[in-house]
Coordinates of C-alpha atoms in Angstrom, one line a residue:
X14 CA 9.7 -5.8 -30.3
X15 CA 5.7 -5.8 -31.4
X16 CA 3.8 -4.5 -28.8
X17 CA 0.3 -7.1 -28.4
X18 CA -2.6 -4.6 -28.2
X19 CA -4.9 -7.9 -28.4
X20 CA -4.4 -9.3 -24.7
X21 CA -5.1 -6.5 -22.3
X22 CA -6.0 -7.6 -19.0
X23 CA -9.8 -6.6 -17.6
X24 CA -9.7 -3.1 -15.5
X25 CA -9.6 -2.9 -12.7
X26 CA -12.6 -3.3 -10.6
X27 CA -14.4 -4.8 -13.3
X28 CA -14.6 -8.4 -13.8
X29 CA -10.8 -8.3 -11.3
X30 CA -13.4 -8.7 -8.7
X31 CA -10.7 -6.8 -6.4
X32 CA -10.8 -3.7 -4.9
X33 CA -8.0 -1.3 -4.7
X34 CA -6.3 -1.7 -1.1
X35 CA -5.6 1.9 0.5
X36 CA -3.3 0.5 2.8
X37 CA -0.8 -1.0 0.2
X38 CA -1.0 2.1 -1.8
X39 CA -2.9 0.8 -5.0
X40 CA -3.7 2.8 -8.0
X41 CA -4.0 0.4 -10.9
X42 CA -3.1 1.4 -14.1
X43 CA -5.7 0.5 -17.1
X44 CA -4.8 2.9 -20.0
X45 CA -3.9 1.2 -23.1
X46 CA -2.3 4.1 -24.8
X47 CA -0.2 4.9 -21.6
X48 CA 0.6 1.0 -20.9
X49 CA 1.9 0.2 -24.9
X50 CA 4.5 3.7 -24.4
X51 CA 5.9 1.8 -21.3
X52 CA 6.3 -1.3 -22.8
X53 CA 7.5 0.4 -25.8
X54 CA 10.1 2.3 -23.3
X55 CA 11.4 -0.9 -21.7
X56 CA 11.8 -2.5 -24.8
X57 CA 11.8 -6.3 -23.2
X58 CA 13.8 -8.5 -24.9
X59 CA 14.0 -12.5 -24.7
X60 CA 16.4 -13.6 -21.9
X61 CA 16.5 -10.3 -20.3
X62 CA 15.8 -10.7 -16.6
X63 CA 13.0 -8.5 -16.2
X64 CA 11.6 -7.8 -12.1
X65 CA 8.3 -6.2 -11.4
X66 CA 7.6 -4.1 -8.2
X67 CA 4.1 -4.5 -7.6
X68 CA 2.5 -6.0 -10.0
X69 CA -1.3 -5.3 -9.3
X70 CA -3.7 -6.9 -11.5
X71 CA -1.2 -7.5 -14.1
X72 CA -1.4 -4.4 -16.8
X73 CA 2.4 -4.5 -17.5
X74 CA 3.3 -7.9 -16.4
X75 CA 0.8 -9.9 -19.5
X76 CA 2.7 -7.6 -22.1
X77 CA 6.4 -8.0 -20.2
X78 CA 5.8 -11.4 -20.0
X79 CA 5.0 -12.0 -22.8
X80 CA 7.9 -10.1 -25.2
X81 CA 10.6 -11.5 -22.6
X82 CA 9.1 -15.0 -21.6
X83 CA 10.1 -14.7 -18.1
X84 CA 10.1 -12.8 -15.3
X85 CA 9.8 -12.5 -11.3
X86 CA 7.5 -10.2 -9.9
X87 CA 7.0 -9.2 -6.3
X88 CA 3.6 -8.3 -4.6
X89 CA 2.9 -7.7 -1.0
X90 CA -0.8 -8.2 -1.6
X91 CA -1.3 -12.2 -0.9
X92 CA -5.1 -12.1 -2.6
X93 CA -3.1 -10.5 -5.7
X94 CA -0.6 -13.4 -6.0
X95 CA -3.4 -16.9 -6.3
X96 CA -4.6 -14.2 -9.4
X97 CA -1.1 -13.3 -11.2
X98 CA -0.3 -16.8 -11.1
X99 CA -3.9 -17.7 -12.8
X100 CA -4.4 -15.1 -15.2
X101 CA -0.5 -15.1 -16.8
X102 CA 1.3 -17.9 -15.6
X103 CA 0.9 -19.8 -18.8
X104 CA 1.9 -16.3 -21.1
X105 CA 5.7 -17.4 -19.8
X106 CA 7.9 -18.8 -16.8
X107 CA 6.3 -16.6 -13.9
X108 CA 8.0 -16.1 -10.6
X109 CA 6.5 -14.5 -8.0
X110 CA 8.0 -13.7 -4.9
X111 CA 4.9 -12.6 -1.7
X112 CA 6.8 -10.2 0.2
X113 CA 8.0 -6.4 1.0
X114 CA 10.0 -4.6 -1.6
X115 CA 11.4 -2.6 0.9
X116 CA 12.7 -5.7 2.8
X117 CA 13.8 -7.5 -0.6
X118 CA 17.1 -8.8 -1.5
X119 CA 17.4 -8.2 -5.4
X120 CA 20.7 -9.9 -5.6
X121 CA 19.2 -13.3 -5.0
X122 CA 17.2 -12.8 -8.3
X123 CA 20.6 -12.2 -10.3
X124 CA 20.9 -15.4 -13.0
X125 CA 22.9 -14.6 -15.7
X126 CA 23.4 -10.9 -16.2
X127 CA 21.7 -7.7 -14.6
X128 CA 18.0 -6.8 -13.4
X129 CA 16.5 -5.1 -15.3
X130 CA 13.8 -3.3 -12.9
X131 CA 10.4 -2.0 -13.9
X132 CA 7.0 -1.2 -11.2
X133 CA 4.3 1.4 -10.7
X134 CA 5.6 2.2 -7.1
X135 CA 3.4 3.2 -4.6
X136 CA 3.6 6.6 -3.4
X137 CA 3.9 6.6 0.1
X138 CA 6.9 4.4 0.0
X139 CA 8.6 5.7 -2.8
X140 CA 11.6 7.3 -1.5
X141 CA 13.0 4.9 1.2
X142 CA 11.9 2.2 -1.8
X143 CA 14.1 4.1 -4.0
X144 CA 17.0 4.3 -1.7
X145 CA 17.2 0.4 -1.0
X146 CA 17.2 0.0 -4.8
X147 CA 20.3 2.0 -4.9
X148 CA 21.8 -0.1 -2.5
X149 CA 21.8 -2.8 -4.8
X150 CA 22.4 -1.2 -7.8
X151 CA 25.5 -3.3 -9.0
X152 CA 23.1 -5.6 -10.1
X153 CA 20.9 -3.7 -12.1
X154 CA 21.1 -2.9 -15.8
X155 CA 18.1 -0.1 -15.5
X156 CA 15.2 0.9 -13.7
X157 CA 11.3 2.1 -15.4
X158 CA 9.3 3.4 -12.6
X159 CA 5.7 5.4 -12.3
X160 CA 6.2 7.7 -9.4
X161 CA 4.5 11.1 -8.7
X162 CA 5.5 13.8 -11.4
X163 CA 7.1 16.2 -8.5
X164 CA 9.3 13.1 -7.0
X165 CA 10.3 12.6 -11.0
X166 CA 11.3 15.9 -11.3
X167 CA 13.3 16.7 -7.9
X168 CA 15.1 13.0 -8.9
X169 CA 15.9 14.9 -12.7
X170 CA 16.6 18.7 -11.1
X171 CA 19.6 20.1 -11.9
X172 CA 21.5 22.1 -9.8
X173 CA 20.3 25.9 -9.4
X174 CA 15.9 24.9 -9.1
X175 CA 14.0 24.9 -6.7
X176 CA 13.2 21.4 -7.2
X177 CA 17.4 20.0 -6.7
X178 CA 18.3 18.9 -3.3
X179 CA 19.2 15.7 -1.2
X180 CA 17.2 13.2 -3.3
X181 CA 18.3 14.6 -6.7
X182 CA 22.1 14.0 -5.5
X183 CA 22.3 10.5 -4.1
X184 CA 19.8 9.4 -7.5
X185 CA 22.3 11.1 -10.0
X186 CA 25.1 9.5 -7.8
X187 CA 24.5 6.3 -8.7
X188 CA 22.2 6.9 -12.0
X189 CA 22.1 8.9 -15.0
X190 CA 17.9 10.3 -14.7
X191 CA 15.5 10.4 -17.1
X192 CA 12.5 11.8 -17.3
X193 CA 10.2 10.1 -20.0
X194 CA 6.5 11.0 -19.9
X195 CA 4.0 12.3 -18.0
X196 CA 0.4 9.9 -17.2
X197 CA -2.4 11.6 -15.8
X198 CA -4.6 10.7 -13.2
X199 CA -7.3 9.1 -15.2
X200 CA -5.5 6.5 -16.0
X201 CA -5.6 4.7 -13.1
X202 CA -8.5 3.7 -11.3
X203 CA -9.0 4.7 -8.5
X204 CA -8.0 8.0 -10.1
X205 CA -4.8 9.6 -7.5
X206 CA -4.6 13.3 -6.7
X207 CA -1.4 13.8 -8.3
X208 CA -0.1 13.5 -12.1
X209 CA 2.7 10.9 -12.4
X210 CA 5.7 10.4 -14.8
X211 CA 7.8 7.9 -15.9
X212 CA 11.4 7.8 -15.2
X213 CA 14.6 5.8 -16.6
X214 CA 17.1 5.6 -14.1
X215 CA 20.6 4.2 -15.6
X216 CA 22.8 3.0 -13.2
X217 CA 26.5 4.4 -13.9
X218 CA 29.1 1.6 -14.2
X219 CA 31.3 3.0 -12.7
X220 CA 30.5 5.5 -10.7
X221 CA 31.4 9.2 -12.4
X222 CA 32.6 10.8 -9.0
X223 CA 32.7 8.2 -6.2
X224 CA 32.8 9.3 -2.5
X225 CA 35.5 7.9 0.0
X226 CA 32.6 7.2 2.5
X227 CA 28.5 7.3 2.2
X228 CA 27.9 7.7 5.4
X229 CA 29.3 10.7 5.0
X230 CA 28.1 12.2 2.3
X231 CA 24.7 11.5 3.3
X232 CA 25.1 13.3 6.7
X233 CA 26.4 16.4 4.7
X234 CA 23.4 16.1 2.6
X235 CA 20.7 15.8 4.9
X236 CA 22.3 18.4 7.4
X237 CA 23.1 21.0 4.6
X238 CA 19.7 20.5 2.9
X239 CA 17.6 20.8 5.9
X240 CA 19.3 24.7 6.1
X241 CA 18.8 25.4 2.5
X242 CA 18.1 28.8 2.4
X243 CA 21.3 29.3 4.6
X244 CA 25.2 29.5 3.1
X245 CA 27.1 27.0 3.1
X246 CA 29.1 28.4 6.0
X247 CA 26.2 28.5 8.6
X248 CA 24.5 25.2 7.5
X249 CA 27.5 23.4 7.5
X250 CA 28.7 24.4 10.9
X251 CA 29.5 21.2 13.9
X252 CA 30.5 19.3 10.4
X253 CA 33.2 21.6 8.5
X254 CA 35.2 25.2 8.7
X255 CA 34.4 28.4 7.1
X256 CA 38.3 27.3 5.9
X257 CA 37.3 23.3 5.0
X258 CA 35.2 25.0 2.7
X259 CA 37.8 27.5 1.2
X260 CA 40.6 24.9 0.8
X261 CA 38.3 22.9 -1.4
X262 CA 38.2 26.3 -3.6
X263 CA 34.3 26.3 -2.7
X264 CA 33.1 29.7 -1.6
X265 CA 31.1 29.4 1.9
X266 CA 28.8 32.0 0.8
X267 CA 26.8 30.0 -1.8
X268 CA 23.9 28.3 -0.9
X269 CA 23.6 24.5 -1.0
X270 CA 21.4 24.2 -4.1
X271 CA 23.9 25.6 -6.6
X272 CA 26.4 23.3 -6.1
X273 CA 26.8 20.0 -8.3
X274 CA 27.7 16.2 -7.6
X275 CA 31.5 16.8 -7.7
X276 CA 31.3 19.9 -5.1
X277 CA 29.2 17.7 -2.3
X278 CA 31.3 14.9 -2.9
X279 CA 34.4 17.3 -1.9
X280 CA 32.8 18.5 1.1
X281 CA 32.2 14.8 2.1
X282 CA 35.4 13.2 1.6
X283 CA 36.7 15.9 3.2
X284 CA 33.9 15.8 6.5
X285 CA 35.3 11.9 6.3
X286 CA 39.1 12.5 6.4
X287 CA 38.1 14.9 9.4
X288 CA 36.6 11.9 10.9
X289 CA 39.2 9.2 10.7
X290 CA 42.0 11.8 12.1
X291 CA 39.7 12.4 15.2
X292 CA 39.0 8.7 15.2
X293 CA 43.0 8.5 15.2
X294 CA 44.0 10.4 17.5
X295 CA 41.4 9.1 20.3

């Protein structure tokens, strides 16, 4: 699809007349160059059902809209909402939805086929934001977010950095992780402190190596990651053996950041089996 270099909406804090709201985390993006290789990236299509976290002032949504001639977007900021509905309701069918994110229920969005996700997410919430998304993944085709370039890259790490750990397991869980580009902070106004990147999360349908119990493998996880410079022995103790860890042909000497998906996903189902037989036998 074209991308319409022709309709770019005014930058912010210029004839926007609004301010940039600390409190809701806004950094808007105005960068032409940096806004057409996102579009380009999503590649909207007529029909898809395209959802916007965070809209802002509109940078993506006028070009989104436009290629894919609807979509819903949600914005927390009620003076944000009279304005998106002004500015680009007429570009295509506009749904906007005044509300949390992190409280949202995607599902209800669902029409005919998956969401297809897309938002410049603000970077305070950005991690529990991320985890309710995976929560609801079933019903989403892919995911296009702006984040902060060190969150990108711990979501992308592979096993064996320094950069892998809790939050680069239970995203490749459910996604295969992409990291696309980097965007510096100039283009955004106000400017952040950090560099951001772009990241394509594709959900995996079905799941590669599913676990017999979340719960589970996110107590392993955060337990065994907060005692990351310890083995696997010592930072998994109160959860599993020395000889849990053996019979699963792991060695307990490693250290957590070596090992990959399929190895946690062991430890896990196995921390779970534990469970039920105690929960058994009381």
């Amino acid at each position: 699809m074209a991308y319409d270099q022709h309709h770019s909406p005014p930058r912010p804090g210029h004839r926007s007349g609004h301010r940039a709201r600390k409190r809701f985390g806004q950094n808007f993006l105005h960068d032409p160059g940096i806004i057409q290789k996102i579009v380009l990236a999503i590649d909207p299509r007529p029909g898809e059902q395209l959802v916007e976290i965070g809209p802002g002032l509109g940078a993506l949504t006028s070009h989104l809209l436009r290629l894919a001639g609807s979509m819903d977007v949600i914005e927390l900021d009620r003076d944000l909402v009279a304005k998106l509905h002004q500015q680009f309701g007429h570009l295509g069918k506009l749904h906007i939805h005044s509300g949390d994110a992190l409280k949202f229920d995607f599902r209800q969005l669902v029409r005919n086929g998956k969401l297809r996700l897309v938002g410049n997410l603000p970077y305070n919430i950005s991690t529990p934001l991320l985890f309710h998304l995976l929560s609801q993944v079933d019903v989403i085709q892919d995911m296009y977010f702006m984040l902060q370039k060190e969150v990108v890259q711990r979501m992308a790490a592979d096993p064996g950095t320094s950069s892998y750990g809790r939050l680069s397991i239970m995203v490749q869980y459910y996604c295969h992780v992409e990291q696309l580009f980097n965007v510096p902070p100039g283009a955004f106004n106000p400017p952040p402190k950090v560099d951001s990147s772009i990241v394509r999360l594709q959900p995996h349908h079905p799941l590669p190596c599913p676990a017999d119990d979340l719960a589970s493998l996110s107590l392993l996880l955060r337990q065994v990651f907060s005692k990351r410079r310890k083995t696997l022995r010592n930072g998994l103790k109160g959860l599993l053996t020395e000889q849990d860890i053996v019979d699963l042909g792991i060695d307990p000497e490693l250290r957590p950041e070596v090992l990959g998906l399929k190895d946690f996903v062991a430890l896990s189902n196995r921390l779970h089996q534990i469970s039920q037989q105690t929960s058994d036998d009381d």
